[in-house]
CSV table of C-alpha atoms in Angstrom, one decimal:
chain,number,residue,atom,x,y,z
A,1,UNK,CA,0.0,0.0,0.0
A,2,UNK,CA,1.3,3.7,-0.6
A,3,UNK,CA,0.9,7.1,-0.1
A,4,UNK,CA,2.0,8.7,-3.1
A,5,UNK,CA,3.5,12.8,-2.7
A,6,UNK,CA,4.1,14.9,-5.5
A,7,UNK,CA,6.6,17.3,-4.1
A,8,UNK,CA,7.0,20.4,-6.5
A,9,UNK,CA,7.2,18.2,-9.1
A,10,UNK,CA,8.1,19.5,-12.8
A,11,UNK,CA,9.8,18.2,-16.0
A,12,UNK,CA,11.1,19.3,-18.9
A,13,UNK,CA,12.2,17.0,-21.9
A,14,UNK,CA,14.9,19.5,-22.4
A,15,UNK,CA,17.9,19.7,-20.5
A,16,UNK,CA,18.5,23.0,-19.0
A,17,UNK,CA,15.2,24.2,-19.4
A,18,UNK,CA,14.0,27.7,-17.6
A,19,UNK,CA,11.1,29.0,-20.7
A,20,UNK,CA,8.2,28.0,-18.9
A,21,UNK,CA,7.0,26.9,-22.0
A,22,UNK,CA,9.3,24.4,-22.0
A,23,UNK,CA,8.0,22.1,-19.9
A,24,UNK,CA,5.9,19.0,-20.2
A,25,UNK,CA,5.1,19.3,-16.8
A,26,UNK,CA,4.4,22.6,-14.5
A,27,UNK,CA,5.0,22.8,-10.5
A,28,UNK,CA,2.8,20.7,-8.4
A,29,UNK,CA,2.6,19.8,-5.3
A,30,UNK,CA,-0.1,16.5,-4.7
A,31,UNK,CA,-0.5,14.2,-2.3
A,32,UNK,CA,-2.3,10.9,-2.8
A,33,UNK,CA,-3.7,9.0,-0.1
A,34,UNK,CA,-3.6,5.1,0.5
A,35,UNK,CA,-6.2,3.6,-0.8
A,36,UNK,CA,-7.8,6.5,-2.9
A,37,UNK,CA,-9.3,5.6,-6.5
A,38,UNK,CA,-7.7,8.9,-8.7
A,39,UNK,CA,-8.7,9.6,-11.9
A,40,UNK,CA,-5.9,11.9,-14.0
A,41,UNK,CA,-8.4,13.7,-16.6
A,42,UNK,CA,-7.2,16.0,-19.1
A,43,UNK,CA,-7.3,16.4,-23.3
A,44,UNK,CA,-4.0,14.8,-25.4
A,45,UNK,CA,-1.3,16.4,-25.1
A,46,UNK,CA,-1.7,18.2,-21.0
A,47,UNK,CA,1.2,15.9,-19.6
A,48,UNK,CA,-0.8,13.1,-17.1
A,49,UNK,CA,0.8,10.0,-19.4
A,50,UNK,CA,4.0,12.1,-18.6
A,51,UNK,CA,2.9,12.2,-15.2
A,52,UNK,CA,1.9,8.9,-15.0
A,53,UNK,CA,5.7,7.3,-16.3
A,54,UNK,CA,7.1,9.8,-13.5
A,55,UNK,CA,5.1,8.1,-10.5
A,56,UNK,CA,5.5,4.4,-12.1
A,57,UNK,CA,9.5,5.5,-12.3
A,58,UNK,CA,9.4,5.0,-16.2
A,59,UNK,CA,10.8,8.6,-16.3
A,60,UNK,CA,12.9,10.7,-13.9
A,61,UNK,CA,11.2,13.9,-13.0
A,62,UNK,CA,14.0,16.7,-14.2
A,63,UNK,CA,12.4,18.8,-10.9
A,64,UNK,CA,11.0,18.1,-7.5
A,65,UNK,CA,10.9,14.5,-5.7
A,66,UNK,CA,8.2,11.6,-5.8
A,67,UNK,CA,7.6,9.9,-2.7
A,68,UNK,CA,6.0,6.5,-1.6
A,69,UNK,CA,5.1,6.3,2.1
A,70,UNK,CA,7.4,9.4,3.0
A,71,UNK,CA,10.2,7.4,0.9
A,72,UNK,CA,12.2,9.4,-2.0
A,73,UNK,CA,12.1,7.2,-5.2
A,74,UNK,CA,12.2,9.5,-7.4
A,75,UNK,CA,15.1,8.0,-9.0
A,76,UNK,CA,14.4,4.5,-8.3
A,77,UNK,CA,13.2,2.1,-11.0
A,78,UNK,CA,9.9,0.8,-11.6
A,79,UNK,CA,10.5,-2.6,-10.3
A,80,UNK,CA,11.6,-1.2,-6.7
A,81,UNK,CA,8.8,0.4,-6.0
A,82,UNK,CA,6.3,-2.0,-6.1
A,83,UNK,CA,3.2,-1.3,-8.7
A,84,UNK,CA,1.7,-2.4,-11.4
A,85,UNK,CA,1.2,-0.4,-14.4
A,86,UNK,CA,-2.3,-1.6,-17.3
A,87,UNK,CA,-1.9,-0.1,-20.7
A,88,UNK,CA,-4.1,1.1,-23.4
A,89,UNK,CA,-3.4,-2.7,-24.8
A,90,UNK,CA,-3.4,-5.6,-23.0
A,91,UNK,CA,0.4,-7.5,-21.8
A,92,UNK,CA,-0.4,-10.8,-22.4
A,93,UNK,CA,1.6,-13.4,-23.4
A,94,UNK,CA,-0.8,-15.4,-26.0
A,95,UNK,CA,0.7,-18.3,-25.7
A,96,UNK,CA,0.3,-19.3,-22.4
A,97,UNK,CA,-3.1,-20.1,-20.4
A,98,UNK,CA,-5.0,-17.5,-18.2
A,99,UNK,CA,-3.3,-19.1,-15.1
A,100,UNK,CA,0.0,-19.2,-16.5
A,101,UNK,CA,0.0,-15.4,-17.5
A,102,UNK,CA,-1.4,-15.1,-13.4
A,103,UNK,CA,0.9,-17.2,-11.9
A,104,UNK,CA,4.2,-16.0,-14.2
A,105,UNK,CA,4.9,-12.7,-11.9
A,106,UNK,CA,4.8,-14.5,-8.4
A,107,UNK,CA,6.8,-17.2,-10.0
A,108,UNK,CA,9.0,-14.7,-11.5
A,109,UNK,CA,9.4,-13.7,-7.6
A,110,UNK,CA,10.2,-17.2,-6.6
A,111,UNK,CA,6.9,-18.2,-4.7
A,112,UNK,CA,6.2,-21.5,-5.8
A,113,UNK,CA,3.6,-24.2,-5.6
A,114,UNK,CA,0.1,-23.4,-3.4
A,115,UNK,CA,0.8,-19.9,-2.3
A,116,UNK,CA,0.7,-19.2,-6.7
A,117,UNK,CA,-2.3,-21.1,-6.9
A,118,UNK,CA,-4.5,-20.0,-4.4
A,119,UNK,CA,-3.4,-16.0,-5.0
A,120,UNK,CA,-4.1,-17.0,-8.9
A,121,UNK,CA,-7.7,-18.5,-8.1
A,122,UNK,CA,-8.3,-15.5,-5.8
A,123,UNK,CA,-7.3,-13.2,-8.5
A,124,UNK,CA,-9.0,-14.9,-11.6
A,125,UNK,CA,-12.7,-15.4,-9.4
A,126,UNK,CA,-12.5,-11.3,-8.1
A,127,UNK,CA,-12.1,-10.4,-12.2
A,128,UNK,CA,-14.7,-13.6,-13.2
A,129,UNK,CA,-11.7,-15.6,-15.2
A,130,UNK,CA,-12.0,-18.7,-13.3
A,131,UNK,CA,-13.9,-20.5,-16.2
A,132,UNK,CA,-11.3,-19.7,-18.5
A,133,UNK,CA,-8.1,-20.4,-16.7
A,134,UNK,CA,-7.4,-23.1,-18.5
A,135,UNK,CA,-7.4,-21.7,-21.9
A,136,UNK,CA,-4.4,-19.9,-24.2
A,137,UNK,CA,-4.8,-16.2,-24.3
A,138,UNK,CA,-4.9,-16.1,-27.7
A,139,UNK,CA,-8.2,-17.3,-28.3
A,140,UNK,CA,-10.0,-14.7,-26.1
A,141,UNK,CA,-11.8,-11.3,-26.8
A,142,UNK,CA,-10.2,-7.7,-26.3
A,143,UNK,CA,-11.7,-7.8,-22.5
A,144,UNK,CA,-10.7,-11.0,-21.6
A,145,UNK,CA,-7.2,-9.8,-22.2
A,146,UNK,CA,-7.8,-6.4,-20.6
A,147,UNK,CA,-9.1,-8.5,-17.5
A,148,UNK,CA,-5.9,-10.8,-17.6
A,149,UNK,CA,-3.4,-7.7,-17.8
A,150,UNK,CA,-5.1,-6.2,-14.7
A,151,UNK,CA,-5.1,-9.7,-12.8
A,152,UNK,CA,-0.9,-9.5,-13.3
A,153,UNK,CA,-1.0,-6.3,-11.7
A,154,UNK,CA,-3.4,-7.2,-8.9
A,155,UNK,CA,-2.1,-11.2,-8.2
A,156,UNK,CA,1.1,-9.2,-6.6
A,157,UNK,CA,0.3,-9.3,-3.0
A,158,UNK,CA,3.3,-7.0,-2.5
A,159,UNK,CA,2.2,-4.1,-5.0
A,160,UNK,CA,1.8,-1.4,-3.4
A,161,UNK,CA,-0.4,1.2,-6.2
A,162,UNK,CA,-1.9,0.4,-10.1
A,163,UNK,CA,-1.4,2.4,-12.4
A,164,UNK,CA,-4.2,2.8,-15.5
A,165,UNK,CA,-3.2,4.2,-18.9
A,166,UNK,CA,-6.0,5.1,-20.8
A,167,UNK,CA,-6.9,0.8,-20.3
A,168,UNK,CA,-10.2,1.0,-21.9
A,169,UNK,CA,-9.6,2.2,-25.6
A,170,UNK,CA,-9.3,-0.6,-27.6
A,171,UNK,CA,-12.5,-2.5,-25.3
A,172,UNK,CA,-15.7,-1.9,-26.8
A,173,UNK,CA,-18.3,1.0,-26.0
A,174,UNK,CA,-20.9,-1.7,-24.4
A,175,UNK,CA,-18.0,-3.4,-22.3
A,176,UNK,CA,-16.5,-0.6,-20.5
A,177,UNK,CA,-19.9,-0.1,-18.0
A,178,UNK,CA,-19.2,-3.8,-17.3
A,179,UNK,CA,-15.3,-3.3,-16.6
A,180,UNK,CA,-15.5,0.1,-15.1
A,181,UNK,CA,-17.6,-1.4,-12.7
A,182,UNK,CA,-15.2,-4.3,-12.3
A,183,UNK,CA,-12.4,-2.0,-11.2
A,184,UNK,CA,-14.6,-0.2,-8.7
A,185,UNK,CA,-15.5,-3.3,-6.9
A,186,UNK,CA,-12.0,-4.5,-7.1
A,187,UNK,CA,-10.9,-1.0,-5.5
A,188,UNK,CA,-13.4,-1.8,-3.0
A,189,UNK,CA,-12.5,-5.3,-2.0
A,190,UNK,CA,-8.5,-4.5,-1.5
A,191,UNK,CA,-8.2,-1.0,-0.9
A,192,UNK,CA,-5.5,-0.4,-3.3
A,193,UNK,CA,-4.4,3.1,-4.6
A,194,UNK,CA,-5.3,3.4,-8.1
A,195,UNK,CA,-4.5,6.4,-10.6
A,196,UNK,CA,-6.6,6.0,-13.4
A,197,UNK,CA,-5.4,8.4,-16.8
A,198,UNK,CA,-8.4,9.2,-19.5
A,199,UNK,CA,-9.1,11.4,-21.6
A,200,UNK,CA,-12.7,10.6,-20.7
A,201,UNK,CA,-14.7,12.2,-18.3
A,202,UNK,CA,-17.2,9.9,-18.2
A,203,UNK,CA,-14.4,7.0,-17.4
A,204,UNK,CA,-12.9,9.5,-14.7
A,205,UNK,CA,-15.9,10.9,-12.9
A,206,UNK,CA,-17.5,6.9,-12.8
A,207,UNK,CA,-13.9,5.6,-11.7
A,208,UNK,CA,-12.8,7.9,-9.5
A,209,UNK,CA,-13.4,9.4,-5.5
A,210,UNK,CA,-11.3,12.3,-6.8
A,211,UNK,CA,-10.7,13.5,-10.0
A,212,UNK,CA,-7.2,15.4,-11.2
A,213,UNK,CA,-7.5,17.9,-13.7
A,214,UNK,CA,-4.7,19.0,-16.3
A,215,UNK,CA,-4.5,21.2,-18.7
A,216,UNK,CA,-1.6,22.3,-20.4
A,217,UNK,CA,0.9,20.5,-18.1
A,218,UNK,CA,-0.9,22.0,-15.2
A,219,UNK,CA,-3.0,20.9,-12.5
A,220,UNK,CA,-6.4,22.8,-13.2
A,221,UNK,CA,-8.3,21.3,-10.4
A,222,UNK,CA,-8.4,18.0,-7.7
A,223,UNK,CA,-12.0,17.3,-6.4
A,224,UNK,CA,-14.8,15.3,-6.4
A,225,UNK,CA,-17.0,14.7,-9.5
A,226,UNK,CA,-19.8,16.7,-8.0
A,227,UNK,CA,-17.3,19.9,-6.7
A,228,UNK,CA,-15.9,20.1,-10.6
A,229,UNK,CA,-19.2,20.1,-12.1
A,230,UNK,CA,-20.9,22.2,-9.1
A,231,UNK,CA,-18.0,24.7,-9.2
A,232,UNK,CA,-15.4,24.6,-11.8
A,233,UNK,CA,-12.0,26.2,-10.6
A,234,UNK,CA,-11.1,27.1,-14.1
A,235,UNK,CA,-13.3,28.4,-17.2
A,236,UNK,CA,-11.4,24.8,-18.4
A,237,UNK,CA,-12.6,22.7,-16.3
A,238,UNK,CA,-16.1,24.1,-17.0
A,239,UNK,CA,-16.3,24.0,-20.3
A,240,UNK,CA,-14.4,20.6,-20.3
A,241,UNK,CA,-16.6,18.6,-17.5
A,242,UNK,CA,-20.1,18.5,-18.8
A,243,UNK,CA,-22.3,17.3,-22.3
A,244,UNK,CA,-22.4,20.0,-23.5
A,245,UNK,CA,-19.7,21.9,-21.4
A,246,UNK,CA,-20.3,25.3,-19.4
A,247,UNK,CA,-21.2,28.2,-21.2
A,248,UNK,CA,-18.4,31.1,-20.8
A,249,UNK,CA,-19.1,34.5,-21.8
A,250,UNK,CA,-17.2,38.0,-21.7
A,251,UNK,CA,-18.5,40.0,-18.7
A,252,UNK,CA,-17.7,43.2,-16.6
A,253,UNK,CA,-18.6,42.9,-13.1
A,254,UNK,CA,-19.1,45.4,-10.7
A,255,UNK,CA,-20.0,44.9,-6.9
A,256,UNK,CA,-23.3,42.2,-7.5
A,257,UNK,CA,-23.7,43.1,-10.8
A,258,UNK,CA,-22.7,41.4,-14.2
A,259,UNK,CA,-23.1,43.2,-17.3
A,260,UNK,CA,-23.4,40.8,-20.7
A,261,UNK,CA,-23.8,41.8,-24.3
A,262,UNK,CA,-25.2,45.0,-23.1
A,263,UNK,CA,-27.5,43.7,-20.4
A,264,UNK,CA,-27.1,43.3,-16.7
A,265,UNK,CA,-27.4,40.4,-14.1
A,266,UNK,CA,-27.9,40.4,-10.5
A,267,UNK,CA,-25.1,38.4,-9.0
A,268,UNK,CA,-25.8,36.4,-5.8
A,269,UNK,CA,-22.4,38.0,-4.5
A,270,UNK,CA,-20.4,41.0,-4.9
A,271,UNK,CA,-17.1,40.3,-5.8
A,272,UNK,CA,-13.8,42.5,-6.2
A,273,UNK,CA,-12.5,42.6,-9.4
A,274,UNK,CA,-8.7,42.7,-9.7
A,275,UNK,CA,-7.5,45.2,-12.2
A,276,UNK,CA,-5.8,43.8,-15.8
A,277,UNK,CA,-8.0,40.7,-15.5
A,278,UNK,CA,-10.1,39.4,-18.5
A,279,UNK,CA,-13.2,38.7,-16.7
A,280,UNK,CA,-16.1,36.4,-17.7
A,281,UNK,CA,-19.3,34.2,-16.1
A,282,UNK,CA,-19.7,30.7,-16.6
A,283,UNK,CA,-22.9,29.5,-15.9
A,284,UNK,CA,-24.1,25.5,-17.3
A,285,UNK,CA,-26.6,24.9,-19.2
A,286,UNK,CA,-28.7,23.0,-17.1
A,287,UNK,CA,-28.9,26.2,-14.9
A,288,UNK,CA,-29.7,28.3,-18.0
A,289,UNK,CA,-33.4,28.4,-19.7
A,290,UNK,CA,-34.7,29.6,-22.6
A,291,UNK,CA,-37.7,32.2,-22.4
A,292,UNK,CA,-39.8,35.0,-24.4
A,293,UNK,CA,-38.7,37.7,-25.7
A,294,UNK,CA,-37.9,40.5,-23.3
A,295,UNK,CA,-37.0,38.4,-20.5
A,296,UNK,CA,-33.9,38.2,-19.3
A,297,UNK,CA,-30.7,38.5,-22.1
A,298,UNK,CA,-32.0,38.8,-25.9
A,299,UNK,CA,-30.7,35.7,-27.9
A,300,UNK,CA,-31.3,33.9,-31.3
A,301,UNK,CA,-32.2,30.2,-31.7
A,302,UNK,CA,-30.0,28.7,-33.7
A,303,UNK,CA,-30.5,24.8,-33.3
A,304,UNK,CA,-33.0,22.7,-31.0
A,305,UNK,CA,-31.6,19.6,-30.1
A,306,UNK,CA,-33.8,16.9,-28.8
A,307,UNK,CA,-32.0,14.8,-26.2
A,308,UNK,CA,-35.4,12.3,-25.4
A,309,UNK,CA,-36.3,13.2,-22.2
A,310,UNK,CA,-35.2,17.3,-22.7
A,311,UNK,CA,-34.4,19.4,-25.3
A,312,UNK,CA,-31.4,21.6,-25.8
A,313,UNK,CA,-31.2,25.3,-27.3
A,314,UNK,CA,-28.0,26.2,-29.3
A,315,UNK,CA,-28.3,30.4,-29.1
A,316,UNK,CA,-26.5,33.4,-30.5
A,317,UNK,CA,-26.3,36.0,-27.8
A,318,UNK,CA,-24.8,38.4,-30.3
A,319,UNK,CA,-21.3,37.1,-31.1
A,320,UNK,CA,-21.5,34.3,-28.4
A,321,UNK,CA,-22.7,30.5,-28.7
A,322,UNK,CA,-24.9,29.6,-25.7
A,323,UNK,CA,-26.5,26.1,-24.8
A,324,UNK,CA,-29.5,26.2,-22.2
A,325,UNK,CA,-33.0,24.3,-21.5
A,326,UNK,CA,-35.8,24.8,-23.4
A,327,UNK,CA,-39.3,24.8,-21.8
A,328,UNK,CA,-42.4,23.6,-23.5
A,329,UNK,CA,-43.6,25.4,-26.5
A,330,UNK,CA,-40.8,27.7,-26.5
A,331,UNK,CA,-37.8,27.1,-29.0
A,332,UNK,CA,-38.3,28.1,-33.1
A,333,UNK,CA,-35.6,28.0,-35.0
A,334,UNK,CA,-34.4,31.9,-35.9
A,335,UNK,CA,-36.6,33.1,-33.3
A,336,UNK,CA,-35.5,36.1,-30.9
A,337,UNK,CA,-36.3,34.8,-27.8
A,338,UNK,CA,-34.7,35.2,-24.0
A,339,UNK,CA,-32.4,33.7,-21.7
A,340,UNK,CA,-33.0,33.2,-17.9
A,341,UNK,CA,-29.5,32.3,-16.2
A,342,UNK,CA,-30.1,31.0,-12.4
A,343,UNK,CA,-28.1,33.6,-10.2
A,344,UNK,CA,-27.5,30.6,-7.7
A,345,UNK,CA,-25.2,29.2,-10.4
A,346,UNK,CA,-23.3,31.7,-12.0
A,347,UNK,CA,-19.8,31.9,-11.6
A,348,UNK,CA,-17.0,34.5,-11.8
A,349,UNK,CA,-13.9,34.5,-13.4
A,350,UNK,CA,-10.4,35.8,-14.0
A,351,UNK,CA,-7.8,35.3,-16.3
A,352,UNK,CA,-9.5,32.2,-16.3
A,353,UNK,CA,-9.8,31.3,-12.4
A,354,UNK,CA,-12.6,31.6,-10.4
A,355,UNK,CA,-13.4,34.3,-8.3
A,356,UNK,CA,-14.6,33.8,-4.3
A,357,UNK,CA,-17.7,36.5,-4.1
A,358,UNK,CA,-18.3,38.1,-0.5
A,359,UNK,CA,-22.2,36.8,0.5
């Protein structure tokens, strides 16, 4: 078991490097607790596979130290600190049976005879293999496979933290419910830490307790699902979290008040405005609603969408998309109609980062 630290932790491919722009990786500082379920969410391309080599030791961090259990391994290899690592495609060896490719890393560790086998049958009946231990890896489906590379990580009585890479892509869209699932009830049962990189949010908010957000080699955010969809710490992180993501729109605030497009909004908050600052509201569409002309902010409908069970408003609030509810016999295409924006909801931001109003 481990408790993972990040201590201002950066990392730049290039030796030398000062441009900020140069690295892969920005300062952080994170801690990880024992046993947490983590999900590392972020677009291609914002550093968490980086990230994710520095913890498993496949890369040495160029700055700061990484530390298991108040230990410094930052510069230790993967194999002395004790995890397991599950790729976007599954390590198998095809050629062997299910409980070979269990059993090969305890052998590999010298434990021999029942110790393997009852660890391997405990493994294979937590991730439902047991009927097909006895067949060659070859034969089986993309799952199966995906299921067999996480049982060599978790048969390790020893390991200590696993380590997902994006292990879902090549699985398909009606089996990842079932294996999501499979690795919550897993966490559950052994109370591992597990650090889960997607690109998905829907694969990080149904993995994880709490959810790290990057974005440009930066941490954006770390919370739960429900505090980074409730109140997003970065315009990012709203318009990223969410189907369809927050709406974002150029403000000027003053005291409780929010004027947008030439109209103004009551805030529930005053805030203090620091000077220099591009400043905007985010509000999600869920807390936005379509209405008649004359209420609220004048808008043009531009697209209806119907989701089934709600309908969904694509407006033009003069040179700004907006998504927002639409009510019952509202909502004709190229229609001027009005936007109601829940004050409750509405957030404040500069430069990107969300403001803290005074109530």
């Amino acid at each position: 078991m481990a408790r993972i630290e990040l201590s201002d932790l950066a990392h730049s491919y290039k030796r030398g490097a000062s441009d900020p722009g140069d690295f892969a990786l920005k300062p952080m500082t994170l801690t990880w607790r024992q046993g947490g379920a983590y999900a590392l969410l972020g677009p291609s391309g914002c550093g968490k596979t980086t990230l994710l080599n520095i913890i498993s030791g496949l890369l040495v961090p160029s700055h700061g130290r990484v530390l298991f259990d108040g230990r410094d391994v930052s510069h230790l290899p993967t194999e002395a600190r004790n995890i397991a690592q599950v790729f976007q495609f599954p390590v198998v060896y095809d050629t062997m049976t299910v409980y070979e490719n269990l059993a090969f890393p305890l052998r590999n560790r010298g434990m021999m005879g029942g110790t393997v086998d009852r660890r391997v049958r405990e493994i294979a009946a937590l991730l439902d293999l047991t009927e097909e231990l006895n067949r060659k890896a070859r034969g089986l489906t993309a799952d199966a496979k995906q299921k067999i590379s996480l049982g060599r990580g978790l048969v390790r009585p020893d390991v200590a933290a696993i380590l997902f890479d994006e292990p879902l892509t090549v699985i398909d869209p009606q089996l990842k419910w079932e294996l999501r699932s499979k690795l919550k009830a897993l966490h559950r049962a052994l109370d591992l830490t597990m650090i889960y990189v997607t690109h998905d949010q829907t694969e990080a908010l149904t993995f994880a307790d709490t959810v790290v957000v990057m974005h440009d080699g930066r941490v954006v955010q770390v919370g739960r699902p429900d505090e980074l969809f409730e109140k997003p710490a970065h315009t990012f992180v709203g318009y990223f979290i969410g189907s369809p993501g927050m709406n974002v729109l150029p403000a000027s605030v003053v005291g409780n008040h929010a004027e947008i497009a030439g109209a103004t909004i009551e805030l529930p908050k005053s805030y203090d405005i620091p000077a220099g600052k591009r400043i905007e509201i985010g509000i999600r569409p869920e807390f936005a609603m379509l209405a008649r002309p004359g209420e609220g902010l004048p808008v043009r409908v531009e697209r209806i969408d119907d989701l089934g069970r709600s309908r969904l408003a694509r407006l033009r609030l003069r040179e700004h998309a907006v998504a927002a509810g639409v009510p019952d016999g509202l909502g004709e295409i190229g229609e001027i109609a009005g936007l109601i924006l829940q004050p409750g909801h509405i957030h404040v931001y500069a430069d990107g980062a969300r403001l803290d109003g005074r109530a």
